[in-house]
Coordinates of C-alpha atoms and ligand atoms in Angstrom, one line a residue:
X1 CA 50.6 30.4 7.7
X2 CA 47.6 32.4 6.7
X3 CA 47.5 36.1 7.5
X4 CA 51.3 36.5 7.6
X5 CA 53.3 38.5 5.0
X6 CA 54.2 35.8 2.4
X7 CA 57.8 35.6 1.2
X8 CA 58.0 32.2 -0.4
X9 CA 58.1 30.4 -3.7
X10 CA 54.5 31.6 -4.2
X11 CA 55.3 35.3 -3.8
X12 CA 58.4 34.7 -6.0
X13 CA 56.2 33.4 -8.8
X14 CA 53.8 36.3 -8.3
X15 CA 56.7 38.8 -8.3
X16 CA 58.1 37.4 -11.6
X17 CA 54.7 37.5 -13.2
X18 CA 54.1 41.1 -12.1
X19 CA 57.5 42.4 -13.2
X20 CA 57.0 40.9 -16.7
X21 CA 53.4 42.1 -17.0
X22 CA 54.0 45.8 -16.2
X23 CA 57.1 48.0 -16.4
X24 CA 58.8 48.8 -13.1
X25 CA 60.2 52.2 -11.9
X26 CA 63.4 50.4 -10.8
X27 CA 65.0 47.1 -11.4
X28 CA 67.7 46.2 -8.9
X29 CA 70.2 43.7 -10.1
X30 CA 71.7 41.7 -7.2
X31 CA 70.3 40.5 -3.9
X32 CA 73.2 41.0 -1.5
X33 CA 73.0 43.6 1.2
X34 CA 73.5 46.5 -1.2
X35 CA 70.7 45.5 -3.6
X36 CA 68.5 44.7 -0.6
X37 CA 69.1 48.2 0.8
X38 CA 68.4 49.9 -2.5
X39 CA 65.1 47.9 -3.0
X40 CA 64.0 48.7 0.6
X41 CA 64.6 52.4 0.4
X42 CA 63.1 52.7 -3.1
X43 CA 60.0 50.6 -2.3
X44 CA 59.5 52.7 0.9
X45 CA 59.5 55.8 -1.3
X46 CA 56.6 54.3 -3.2
X47 CA 58.5 53.3 -6.4
X48 CA 57.4 50.2 -8.2
X49 CA 60.6 48.2 -7.5
X50 CA 61.8 44.8 -8.6
X51 CA 64.9 42.9 -7.4
X52 CA 66.5 39.9 -9.0
X53 CA 69.3 37.8 -7.6
X54 CA 71.2 35.3 -9.7
X55 CA 71.7 32.9 -6.8
X56 CA 70.2 32.9 -3.3
X57 CA 69.8 36.2 -1.5
X58 CA 73.1 37.0 0.3
X59 CA 75.0 34.0 -1.3
X60 CA 77.6 36.3 -2.8
X61 CA 79.9 38.4 -0.5
X62 CA 77.1 39.2 2.0
X63 CA 77.2 35.8 3.7
X64 CA 81.0 35.7 3.8
X65 CA 81.9 38.7 5.8
X66 CA 83.4 38.9 9.3
X67 CA 79.8 39.6 10.6
X68 CA 80.8 42.8 12.2
X69 CA 78.8 46.0 12.3
X70 CA 81.7 48.2 13.2
X71 CA 83.1 51.7 13.0
X72 CA 86.2 50.1 11.5
X73 CA 89.1 50.7 13.9
X74 CA 91.5 49.7 11.3
X75 CA 90.4 52.4 8.8
X76 CA 91.8 55.0 11.3
X77 CA 95.3 54.0 10.1
X78 CA 94.3 55.0 6.6
X79 CA 92.9 58.4 8.0
X80 CA 89.5 57.4 6.7
X81 CA 87.7 59.4 9.4
X82 CA 84.5 60.1 7.3
X83 CA 83.9 56.4 6.8
X84 CA 84.5 55.7 10.5
X85 CA 82.1 58.5 11.5
X86 CA 79.4 57.2 9.1
X87 CA 79.9 53.5 10.1
X88 CA 79.8 54.4 13.8
X89 CA 76.5 56.1 13.3
X90 CA 75.2 53.2 11.3
X91 CA 76.3 50.8 14.1
X92 CA 74.0 52.8 16.5
X93 CA 71.1 52.8 14.0
X94 CA 71.3 49.0 13.3
X95 CA 71.5 48.2 17.0
X96 CA 68.2 50.0 17.2
X97 CA 66.3 48.8 14.1
X98 CA 67.5 45.2 14.2
X99 CA 68.3 44.4 17.9
X100 CA 67.9 40.6 17.3
X101 CA 70.4 40.6 14.4
X102 CA 73.0 43.2 15.6
X103 CA 74.4 42.8 19.0
X104 CA 76.9 44.9 21.0
X105 CA 80.2 43.0 21.3
X106 CA 83.1 43.7 23.7
X107 CA 86.5 43.6 22.1
X108 CA 90.0 43.4 23.6
X109 CA 93.0 44.7 21.6
X110 CA 96.1 43.3 23.5
X111 CA 99.3 45.2 23.0
X112 CA 102.7 43.5 23.0
X113 CA 106.1 45.2 23.4
X114 CA 107.8 45.2 20.0
X115 CA 104.5 44.7 18.2
X116 CA 103.5 46.6 15.1
X117 CA 101.0 48.8 16.9
X118 CA 102.7 50.8 19.7
X119 CA 100.6 51.6 22.8
X120 CA 100.5 55.4 22.2
X121 CA 99.1 54.9 18.7
X122 CA 96.3 52.6 20.0
X123 CA 95.5 55.0 22.8
X124 CA 95.1 57.9 20.4
X125 CA 93.2 55.7 18.0
X126 CA 90.8 54.6 20.8
X127 CA 90.0 58.2 21.7
X128 CA 89.4 59.0 18.1
X129 CA 87.2 55.9 17.7
X130 CA 85.0 57.1 20.6
X131 CA 85.0 60.7 19.4
X132 CA 84.0 59.7 15.8
X133 CA 81.1 57.8 17.4
X134 CA 80.1 61.1 19.0
X135 CA 80.9 59.4 22.4
X136 CA 77.7 57.4 21.8
X137 CA 79.1 54.0 21.3
X138 CA 77.7 51.2 23.6
X139 CA 80.3 52.1 26.2
X140 CA 83.5 54.2 26.1
X141 CA 86.8 52.4 25.7
X142 CA 89.0 51.5 28.7
X143 CA 92.6 50.5 29.3
X144 CA 93.5 47.3 31.0
X145 CA 96.7 46.5 32.8
X146 CA 98.5 43.3 31.8
X147 CA 97.1 41.5 34.9
X148 CA 93.5 42.7 34.1
X149 CA 94.0 41.7 30.5
X150 CA 94.9 38.2 31.5
X151 CA 92.1 38.0 34.0
X152 CA 89.7 38.9 31.2
X153 CA 91.3 36.6 28.6
X154 CA 93.5 33.9 30.3
X155 CA 94.4 32.2 27.0
X156 CA 96.3 35.2 25.7
X157 CA 100.1 35.1 25.4
X158 CA 101.5 36.8 28.6
X159 CA 105.1 37.3 27.3
X160 CA 105.7 41.0 26.4
X161 CA 102.1 41.9 27.1
X162 CA 101.8 45.5 28.0
X163 CA 98.0 45.8 28.4
X164 CA 94.9 46.0 26.3
X165 CA 92.3 48.4 25.0
X166 CA 88.8 47.3 25.8
X167 CA 86.2 48.7 23.4
X168 CA 82.8 48.0 21.8
X169 CA 81.6 47.2 18.3
X170 CA 78.7 45.2 16.9
X171 CA 78.3 41.6 15.7
X172 CA 75.6 40.5 13.2
X173 CA 74.3 37.5 11.3
X174 CA 75.1 38.8 7.8
X175 CA 73.0 36.5 5.7
X176 CA 69.9 36.9 8.0
X177 CA 70.4 40.7 7.8
X178 CA 70.2 40.4 4.0
X179 CA 67.0 38.3 4.2
X180 CA 65.4 40.7 6.7
X181 CA 66.2 43.7 4.6
X182 CA 64.8 42.1 1.4
X183 CA 61.7 41.0 3.3
X184 CA 61.3 44.6 4.6
X185 CA 61.5 45.7 0.9
X186 CA 58.9 43.2 0.0
X187 CA 56.6 44.4 2.8
X188 CA 56.9 47.8 1.3
X189 CA 55.8 46.4 -2.1
X190 CA 59.1 45.4 -3.8
X191 CA 58.9 42.4 -6.1
X192 CA 61.8 40.1 -5.3
X193 CA 63.0 36.8 -6.8
X194 CA 66.1 34.7 -6.1
X195 CA 67.7 32.4 -8.7
X196 CA 66.9 34.9 -11.4
X197 CA 69.9 36.5 -13.3
X198 CA 70.0 39.5 -15.7
X199 CA 71.6 38.0 -18.8
X200 CA 71.4 41.1 -21.2
X201 CA 70.0 44.6 -21.4
X202 CA 67.3 46.0 -23.7
X203 CA 68.1 49.3 -25.3
X204 CA 66.0 52.0 -27.0
X205 CA 67.7 55.0 -28.5
X206 CA 70.9 54.2 -26.8
X207 CA 69.4 54.0 -23.3
X208 CA 68.9 50.9 -21.2
X209 CA 65.1 50.4 -20.8
X210 CA 64.9 46.9 -19.4
X211 CA 66.6 43.5 -19.1
X212 CA 66.3 39.9 -20.1
X213 CA 66.2 37.8 -17.0
X214 CA 66.7 34.1 -16.7
X215 CA 65.1 31.9 -14.0
X216 CA 67.7 29.3 -13.3
X217 CA 65.2 27.0 -11.6
X218 CA 62.8 26.8 -14.6
X219 CA 65.2 27.7 -17.3
X220 CA 62.8 30.3 -18.6
X221 CA 63.7 33.7 -19.9
X222 CA 61.6 36.8 -19.5
X223 CA 61.7 40.5 -20.3
X224 CA 61.4 43.2 -17.7
X225 CA 60.9 46.8 -18.7
X226 CA 62.3 49.4 -16.2
X227 CA 62.6 53.2 -16.1
X228 CA 65.8 52.8 -14.1
X229 CA 68.2 49.9 -13.6
X230 CA 70.7 49.6 -10.7
X231 CA 73.6 47.2 -10.9
X232 CA 74.3 46.2 -7.2
X233 CA 76.2 43.0 -7.9
X234 CA 79.2 43.5 -5.6
X235 CA 82.2 41.6 -7.0
X236 CA 80.2 41.0 -10.2
X237 CA 79.6 44.7 -11.0
X238 CA 82.2 44.9 -13.8
X239 CA 80.8 41.8 -15.4
X240 CA 77.3 43.3 -15.4
X241 CA 78.6 46.6 -16.7
X242 CA 80.2 44.8 -19.6
X243 CA 76.8 43.4 -20.6
X244 CA 75.8 47.1 -21.1
X245 CA 79.2 48.3 -22.6
X246 CA 81.7 45.7 -23.6
X247 CA 84.5 48.2 -23.3
X248 CA 83.6 49.4 -19.8
X249 CA 86.8 50.0 -17.7
X250 CA 86.9 48.1 -14.4
X251 CA 85.7 49.9 -11.3
X252 CA 86.9 47.3 -8.9
X253 CA 89.8 45.4 -7.7
X254 CA 89.2 42.3 -5.6
X255 CA 90.6 41.5 -2.3
X256 CA 90.0 38.0 -0.9
X257 CA 89.3 37.4 2.7
X258 CA 89.1 34.0 4.4
X259 CA 87.9 32.8 7.8
X260 CA 88.4 29.6 9.8
X261 CA 86.1 28.3 12.5
X262 CA 87.4 26.4 15.6
X263 CA 85.8 25.4 18.9
X264 CA 85.7 28.4 21.2
X265 CA 86.9 26.3 24.2
X266 CA 90.2 25.7 22.4
X267 CA 91.1 29.3 22.9
X268 CA 89.2 29.8 26.1
X269 CA 87.7 32.9 24.4
X270 CA 85.6 35.3 26.5
X271 CA 85.5 38.4 24.4
X272 CA 86.2 39.3 20.8
X273 CA 89.9 39.8 20.3
X274 CA 91.6 42.2 17.8
X275 CA 95.1 41.3 16.9
X276 CA 97.9 42.6 14.7
X277 CA 99.0 39.4 13.0
X278 CA 102.5 38.5 14.1
X279 CA 103.1 37.3 10.5
X280 CA 102.5 40.6 8.6
X281 CA 101.1 43.0 11.1
X282 CA 97.6 43.0 9.6
X283 CA 94.8 43.8 12.0
X284 CA 92.5 40.7 12.3
X285 CA 90.0 39.2 14.7
X286 CA 89.2 36.2 16.8
X287 CA 85.4 36.4 17.3
X288 CA 83.2 34.4 19.6
X289 CA 80.0 32.9 18.1
X290 CA 78.1 30.7 20.5
X291 CA 80.5 27.8 21.2
X292 CA 82.6 28.6 18.2
X293 CA 85.4 31.1 17.4
X294 CA 85.8 32.7 14.0
X295 CA 89.4 33.6 13.0
X296 CA 89.7 36.1 10.2
X297 CA 90.5 37.5 7.9
X298 CA 93.2 37.2 5.4
X299 CA 93.6 39.9 2.8
X300 CA 95.1 38.8 -0.5
X301 CA 94.7 39.9 -4.1
X302 CA 93.9 36.8 -6.2
X303 CA 92.6 36.5 -9.7
X304 CA 89.7 34.3 -8.9
X305 CA 86.1 34.4 -10.1
X306 CA 83.7 35.4 -7.3
X307 CA 81.8 32.1 -7.7
X308 CA 85.0 30.1 -7.1
X309 CA 86.5 31.8 -4.1
X310 CA 87.3 29.6 -1.1
X311 CA 89.7 29.3 1.8
X312 CA 92.8 27.5 0.6
X313 CA 95.3 25.5 2.7
X314 CA 97.6 28.6 2.7
X315 CA 94.8 30.8 4.0
X316 CA 94.1 28.4 6.8
X317 CA 97.8 28.1 7.7
X318 CA 98.1 31.9 7.9
X319 CA 95.0 32.2 10.1
X320 CA 96.0 29.4 12.5
X321 CA 99.6 30.6 12.8
X322 CA 98.4 34.1 13.6
X323 CA 95.9 32.9 16.2
X324 CA 98.4 30.5 17.8
X325 CA 100.9 33.3 18.2
X326 CA 98.4 35.2 20.4
X327 CA 96.8 32.1 22.0
X328 CA 99.9 29.9 22.4
X329 CA 98.3 27.2 24.5
X330 CA 95.6 26.6 21.8
X331 CA 98.1 24.9 19.4
X332 CA 95.5 24.8 16.6
X333 CA 96.1 22.6 13.6
X334 CA 94.1 22.4 10.4
X335 CA 92.3 19.3 11.8
X336 CA 90.8 21.6 14.4
X337 CA 89.1 23.7 11.8
X338 CA 85.3 23.0 11.7
X339 CA 84.6 25.0 8.7
X340 CA 85.9 27.9 6.5
X341 CA 84.5 30.5 4.3
X342 CA 85.9 33.2 2.0
X343 CA 84.7 36.1 0.0
X344 CA 85.9 38.9 -2.3
X345 CA 85.8 42.4 -1.1
X346 CA 84.5 44.6 -4.0
X347 CA 87.0 47.4 -3.4
X348 CA 86.8 50.6 -5.4
X349 CA 90.3 51.2 -6.6
X350 CA 91.7 50.2 -9.9
X351 CA 94.9 52.0 -8.7
X352 CA 97.1 49.1 -7.8
X353 CA 99.8 51.2 -6.2
X354 CA 97.9 51.0 -2.8
X355 CA 97.8 47.7 -0.9
X356 CA 94.3 46.3 -0.7
X357 CA 94.2 46.7 3.1
X358 CA 94.7 50.5 2.7
X359 CA 92.0 51.0 0.0
X360 CA 89.0 53.0 1.3
X361 CA 85.7 51.1 2.0
X362 CA 83.6 54.0 0.8
X363 CA 81.1 53.5 -1.9
X364 CA 80.5 55.3 -5.2
X365 CA 77.6 55.5 -7.7
X366 CA 78.5 55.7 -11.4
X367 CA 76.2 56.0 -14.4
X368 CA 77.1 54.6 -17.8
X369 CA 76.3 56.6 -21.0
X370 CA 73.3 54.3 -21.5
X371 CA 72.0 55.2 -18.0
X372 CA 72.8 52.0 -16.1
X373 CA 73.5 53.0 -12.5
X374 CA 76.2 51.0 -10.7
X375 CA 76.9 51.1 -7.0
X376 CA 80.3 49.8 -6.0
X377 CA 82.4 49.5 -2.9
X378 CA 81.0 50.0 0.6
X379 CA 80.6 47.7 3.6
X380 CA 77.9 45.6 5.2
X381 CA 77.8 48.2 8.0
X382 CA 76.9 51.1 5.8
X383 CA 74.3 49.3 3.7
X384 CA 71.4 51.6 4.7
X385 CA 73.3 54.7 3.6
X386 CA 74.2 53.1 0.3
X387 CA 70.6 52.2 -0.3
X388 CA 69.5 55.8 0.5
X389 CA 72.2 57.4 -1.8
X390 CA 71.1 55.2 -4.8
X391 CA 67.4 55.8 -4.1
X392 CA 68.1 59.6 -4.1
X393 CA 69.5 59.3 -7.6
X394 CA 66.7 57.0 -8.8
X395 CA 64.2 59.6 -7.5
X396 CA 65.8 62.4 -9.5
X397 CA 65.9 60.2 -12.6
X398 CA 62.2 59.4 -12.3
X399 CA 61.4 63.1 -11.8
X400 CA 63.3 63.9 -15.0
X401 CA 61.5 61.1 -16.8
X402 CA 57.9 61.9 -16.0
X403 CA 57.9 65.0 -13.8
X404 CA 56.7 63.2 -10.7
X405 CA 57.5 64.9 -7.4
X406 CA 60.4 63.8 -5.3
X407 CA 59.0 61.7 -2.4
X408 CA 60.4 62.4 1.0
X409 CA 63.3 60.2 2.1
X410 CA 61.8 57.3 4.1
X411 CA 62.9 56.9 7.8
X412 CA 64.9 53.7 7.1
X413 CA 66.8 54.5 10.3
X414 CA 63.7 54.3 12.4
X415 CA 61.7 51.5 10.8
X416 CA 62.6 48.2 12.4
X417 CA 63.7 45.3 10.2
X418 CA 61.3 42.3 10.4
X419 CA 61.7 40.7 13.8
X420 CA 63.3 43.8 15.3
X421 CA 60.1 45.5 16.7
X422 CA 61.1 44.8 20.3
X423 CA 64.4 45.6 21.8
X424 CA 63.7 43.7 25.0
X425 CA 65.0 40.3 23.8
X426 CA 65.1 38.9 27.3
X427 CA 61.4 39.4 27.8
X428 CA 60.9 37.7 24.4
X429 CA 63.1 34.9 25.6
X430 CA 60.8 34.2 28.6
X431 CA 57.7 33.9 26.4
X432 CA 59.6 31.5 24.1
X433 CA 60.7 29.5 27.1
X434 CA 57.1 29.1 28.1
X435 CA 56.7 26.8 25.1
X436 CA 59.0 24.3 26.9
X437 CA 61.8 24.5 24.5
X438 CA 65.3 24.1 25.8
X439 CA 67.0 27.4 26.8
X440 CA 69.6 27.2 24.0
X441 CA 66.8 26.8 21.4
X442 CA 64.9 29.7 22.9
X443 CA 68.0 31.8 22.7
X444 CA 68.7 30.7 19.2
X445 CA 65.2 31.5 18.0
X446 CA 65.1 34.9 19.6
X447 CA 68.6 35.8 18.3
X448 CA 67.7 34.7 14.8
X449 CA 64.1 35.7 14.3
X450 CA 63.4 38.3 17.1
X451 CA 59.6 38.9 17.4
X452 CA 59.1 36.6 14.5
X453 CA 60.0 33.6 16.6
X454 CA 56.3 33.6 17.4
X455 CA 55.6 32.3 13.9
X456 CA 58.0 29.4 14.5
X457 CA 56.3 28.6 17.8
X458 CA 52.9 28.6 16.0
X459 CA 54.2 25.9 13.7
X460 CA 55.3 23.9 16.8
X461 CA 52.0 24.4 18.5
X462 CA 50.3 22.9 15.4
X463 CA 52.7 20.0 15.1
X464 CA 54.8 19.0 18.1
X465 CA 57.2 17.0 15.9
X466 CA 58.4 20.3 14.4
X467 CA 59.7 21.3 17.9
X468 CA 62.4 18.5 17.7
X469 CA 66.0 19.3 17.1
X470 CA 67.2 19.2 13.5
X471 CA 70.5 17.8 14.5
X472 CA 70.7 16.0 17.8
X473 CA 72.3 18.2 20.5
X474 CA 72.0 21.4 18.5
X475 CA 69.5 24.3 19.1
X476 CA 68.0 24.5 15.6
X477 CA 64.5 22.9 15.3
X478 CA 62.6 21.3 12.4
X479 CA 60.0 24.1 12.3
X480 CA 62.8 26.4 11.0
X481 CA 63.0 24.5 7.7
X482 CA 59.3 25.1 7.1
X483 CA 59.7 28.7 8.1
X484 CA 62.6 29.2 5.8
X485 CA 60.6 27.8 2.9
X486 CA 57.3 29.6 3.7
X487 CA 58.6 32.9 5.0
X488 CA 62.2 33.3 3.8
X489 CA 62.0 32.1 0.2
X490 CA 64.5 29.2 0.7
X491 CA 64.3 27.2 -2.5
X492 CA 67.3 24.9 -2.3
X493 CA 68.8 22.7 0.5
X494 CA 71.9 25.0 0.6
X495 CA 69.6 28.0 1.2
X496 CA 68.3 26.4 4.3
X497 CA 71.5 24.8 5.6
X498 CA 74.0 27.5 4.7
X499 CA 72.2 30.9 4.9
X500 CA 68.8 30.6 6.8
X501 CA 70.4 28.2 9.4
X502 CA 74.2 28.0 9.6
X503 CA 74.6 24.3 10.0
X504 CA 77.1 24.2 7.0
X505 CA 79.4 26.3 9.1
X506 CA 78.6 25.4 12.7
X507 CA 77.9 21.6 12.7
X508 CA 81.1 19.6 12.5
X509 CA 79.4 17.4 9.8
X510 CA 78.3 20.6 8.0
X511 CA 74.6 19.5 8.2
X512 CA 75.4 16.7 5.8
X513 CA 73.7 14.2 8.1
X514 CA 70.4 16.0 7.8
X515 CA 70.6 17.1 4.2
X516 CA 68.3 14.2 3.1
X517 CA 65.7 15.0 5.8
X518 CA 65.7 18.7 4.9
X519 CA 65.4 17.8 1.2
X520 CA 62.4 15.5 1.9
X521 CA 60.6 18.3 3.8
X522 CA 61.4 20.8 1.1
X523 CA 60.2 18.4 -1.6
X524 CA 56.9 18.1 0.3
X525 CA 56.5 21.9 0.6
X526 CA 57.8 22.8 -2.9
X527 CA 56.4 19.8 -4.8
X528 CA 59.8 18.5 -6.0
X529 CA 60.2 15.4 -8.1
X530 CA 62.2 12.5 -6.5
X531 CA 65.1 13.2 -8.9
X532 CA 65.2 16.9 -7.8
X533 CA 65.5 15.6 -4.3
X534 CA 68.5 13.5 -5.1
X535 CA 70.2 16.3 -7.1
X536 CA 69.7 18.7 -4.2
X537 CA 71.4 16.3 -1.8
X538 CA 74.2 15.6 -4.2
X539 CA 74.9 19.2 -4.9
X540 CA 74.9 20.1 -1.2
X541 CA 77.4 17.3 -0.4
X542 CA 79.6 18.5 -3.2
X543 CA 79.6 22.0 -1.6
X544 CA 80.6 20.4 1.7
X545 CA 83.4 18.5 -0.1
X546 CA 84.8 21.6 -1.7
X547 CA 84.8 23.5 1.6
X548 CA 87.1 20.8 3.0
X549 CA 89.6 20.9 0.2
X550 CA 92.0 23.1 2.2
X551 CA 92.8 20.0 4.3
X552 CA 94.2 18.2 1.3
X553 CA 96.2 21.3 0.5
X554 CA 97.9 21.3 3.9
X555 CA 98.5 17.6 3.5
X556 CA 96.1 16.3 6.2
X557 CA 93.4 13.7 5.9
X558 CA 89.8 14.8 6.1
X559 CA 87.5 12.8 8.4
X560 CA 84.4 14.8 7.6
X561 CA 84.5 14.7 3.9
X562 CA 84.4 10.9 3.9
X563 CA 81.7 10.9 6.6
X564 CA 79.5 13.1 4.4
X565 CA 80.2 11.7 1.0
Ligands
FAD1 P1 77.2 40.7 -2.8 O1 76.8 40.3 -1.4 O2 78.3 40.0 -3.4 O3 75.9 40.7 -3.7 C1 75.9 40.8 -5.1 C2 74.9 39.8 -5.6 O4 74.7 40.0 -7.0 C3 75.4 38.4 -5.5 O5 74.6 37.7 -4.6 C4 75.3 37.8 -6.9 O6 74.8 36.5 -7.0 C5 74.4 38.8 -7.6 N1 74.6 38.9 -9.1 C6 75.7 38.8 -9.8 N2 75.5 38.9 -11.1 C7 74.1 39.0 -11.2 C8 73.2 39.1 -12.4 N3 73.7 39.1 -13.6 N4 71.9 39.1 -12.1 C9 71.4 39.1 -10.9 N5 72.2 39.0 -9.8 C10 73.5 39.0 -9.9 N6 81.7 44.6 5.9 C11 81.4 45.0 7.1 O7 80.7 46.0 7.3 N7 81.7 44.2 8.2 C12 82.5 43.1 8.1 O8 82.8 42.5 9.1 C13 82.9 42.8 6.8 N8 83.8 41.7 6.7 C14 84.1 41.3 5.4 C15 84.9 40.2 5.3 C16 85.2 39.7 4.1 C17 86.1 38.5 4.0 C18 84.7 40.3 2.9 C19 85.0 39.7 1.6 C20 83.9 41.4 3.0 C21 83.6 42.0 4.3 N9 82.8 43.1 4.5 C22 82.5 43.5 5.7 C23 82.3 43.8 3.3 C24 80.9 43.4 2.9 O9 80.7 42.0 3.2 C25 80.6 43.7 1.5 O10 80.9 45.1 1.2 C26 79.1 43.5 1.1 O11 78.7 42.2 1.6 C27 78.9 43.6 -0.4 O12 77.6 43.4 -0.6 P2 77.0 43.5 -2.1 O13 75.5 43.3 -2.0 O14 77.5 44.7 -2.7 O15 77.6 42.3 -2.9

């Protein structure tokens, strides 16, 4: 792939070498959406920026969201108007700078007599939602009569239905949004490496002046000197703050959210549906994703380590009961669940008197006495603003340090993310179709890679075999494995199957049937030994097994776990 911006194991090695060889202006700790946004903004200001991520980019919370770029209708109930205003503006910005990764989505919010949300409240909320978007959302909301609601969504419960609000929000591919943002940072000069954790800080005269980093793939430790350090580790921020100050009081409280995926046809789903769960009144979603439907999310406070969080049998039961109450003919059971995922919301609120669902999703930047900057809270939707706010602070700190002028804020709201250079996705679709790929594959490539699908087609032109499907009957093709390794820094089988492609979630076998093929191709590209090959496959299948544990917990047998083990 000569001539293209590299973002691979080779650029990773070069980045690690460079960040050890010379001090950086900024070391960003954490490669979720927040760290990615900070690195992008700082690198675009011309700061020598490095970013290290303990696992794979986005593997923390940022690949476990509801995948919505939304104003946050539900935050109106908490009178969080500032956040809704900001998030609505960001929705508009992201639809523009990443049209391939952020798509407008139509939502129906059906209202039932006797339900928790009365019609007058939803009507008022809808006007406010449009007003806070400065009446510049994709379309204004509308009201549907019960008959029109059922015509739009025939699977909905008709009993007690008094109508529905029809409104618009955005849907994204969260883990691909993280990769695109980090690649944008790298294009601006940021040095980025996944599978590299900060294990301790270096101090001089009471200030943090660098960090010891550990490469979990080689086992090697290195030292990085930095003028500023930003802790952007989401649910891990308190753990990292304690590396700096063992007595640091927690900033966060965690709220777990779980999702379950079922076949879309089971619900007959046309649009995204917002529901108030009949179990506890929580606002939740049933979201279409190709031929699947995501049901989520739960909101529970659990004392679980972020690395161990998963959807339990109880979570799945709650999600299915809520969905079945609104789609009564679906009669979903745990055996209908294709996959699940769960994450921890890093909420800013040690005050436990407020229920997690009512805690603001705003972000805050705090500085420790030693100078470690921590960004906590926030949402996927507002990542660009979070990055900008942190970079503003970094710029001031650097000016205090060596008197350099404050650079102008970069136009991160205008600069497209990689692949987002053209908004006319249908035109792009036609050029992809000319390569004689099936329509579903063309759609998948354009939706995932935007203008960069051209690079995948190049691979296919050079080697026709790479144009074949990765899993029979599915849209993903073999060239995407090569692309993930060469252009998206995928280093492990799970990076490819979970976060670059989504077979772990979307294929009923979780991609287990092709894990060996993917490992073989990666071994060839990355020079793995044969034992590494086997370890990778084994670890991937273990991930698959763990993700099916909920079935045992609700007392049902698991067909898939045995098929893949
Ligand atoms: P993370 O994505 O968790 O990234 C932190 C990273 O730091 C991790 O990858 C971790 O490996 C790394 N790290 C930890 N320790 C170290 C170390 N020592 N050295 C280096 N790296 C380290 N927001 C929306 O806008 N829309 C939604 O639809 C939405 N849905 C959600 C649904 C759920 C269930 C949840 C849990 C959240 C949802 N959110 C949503 C919120 C959003 O997902 C999060 O706010 C956001 O992803 C947090 O990103 P982050 O980068 O701060 O944290």
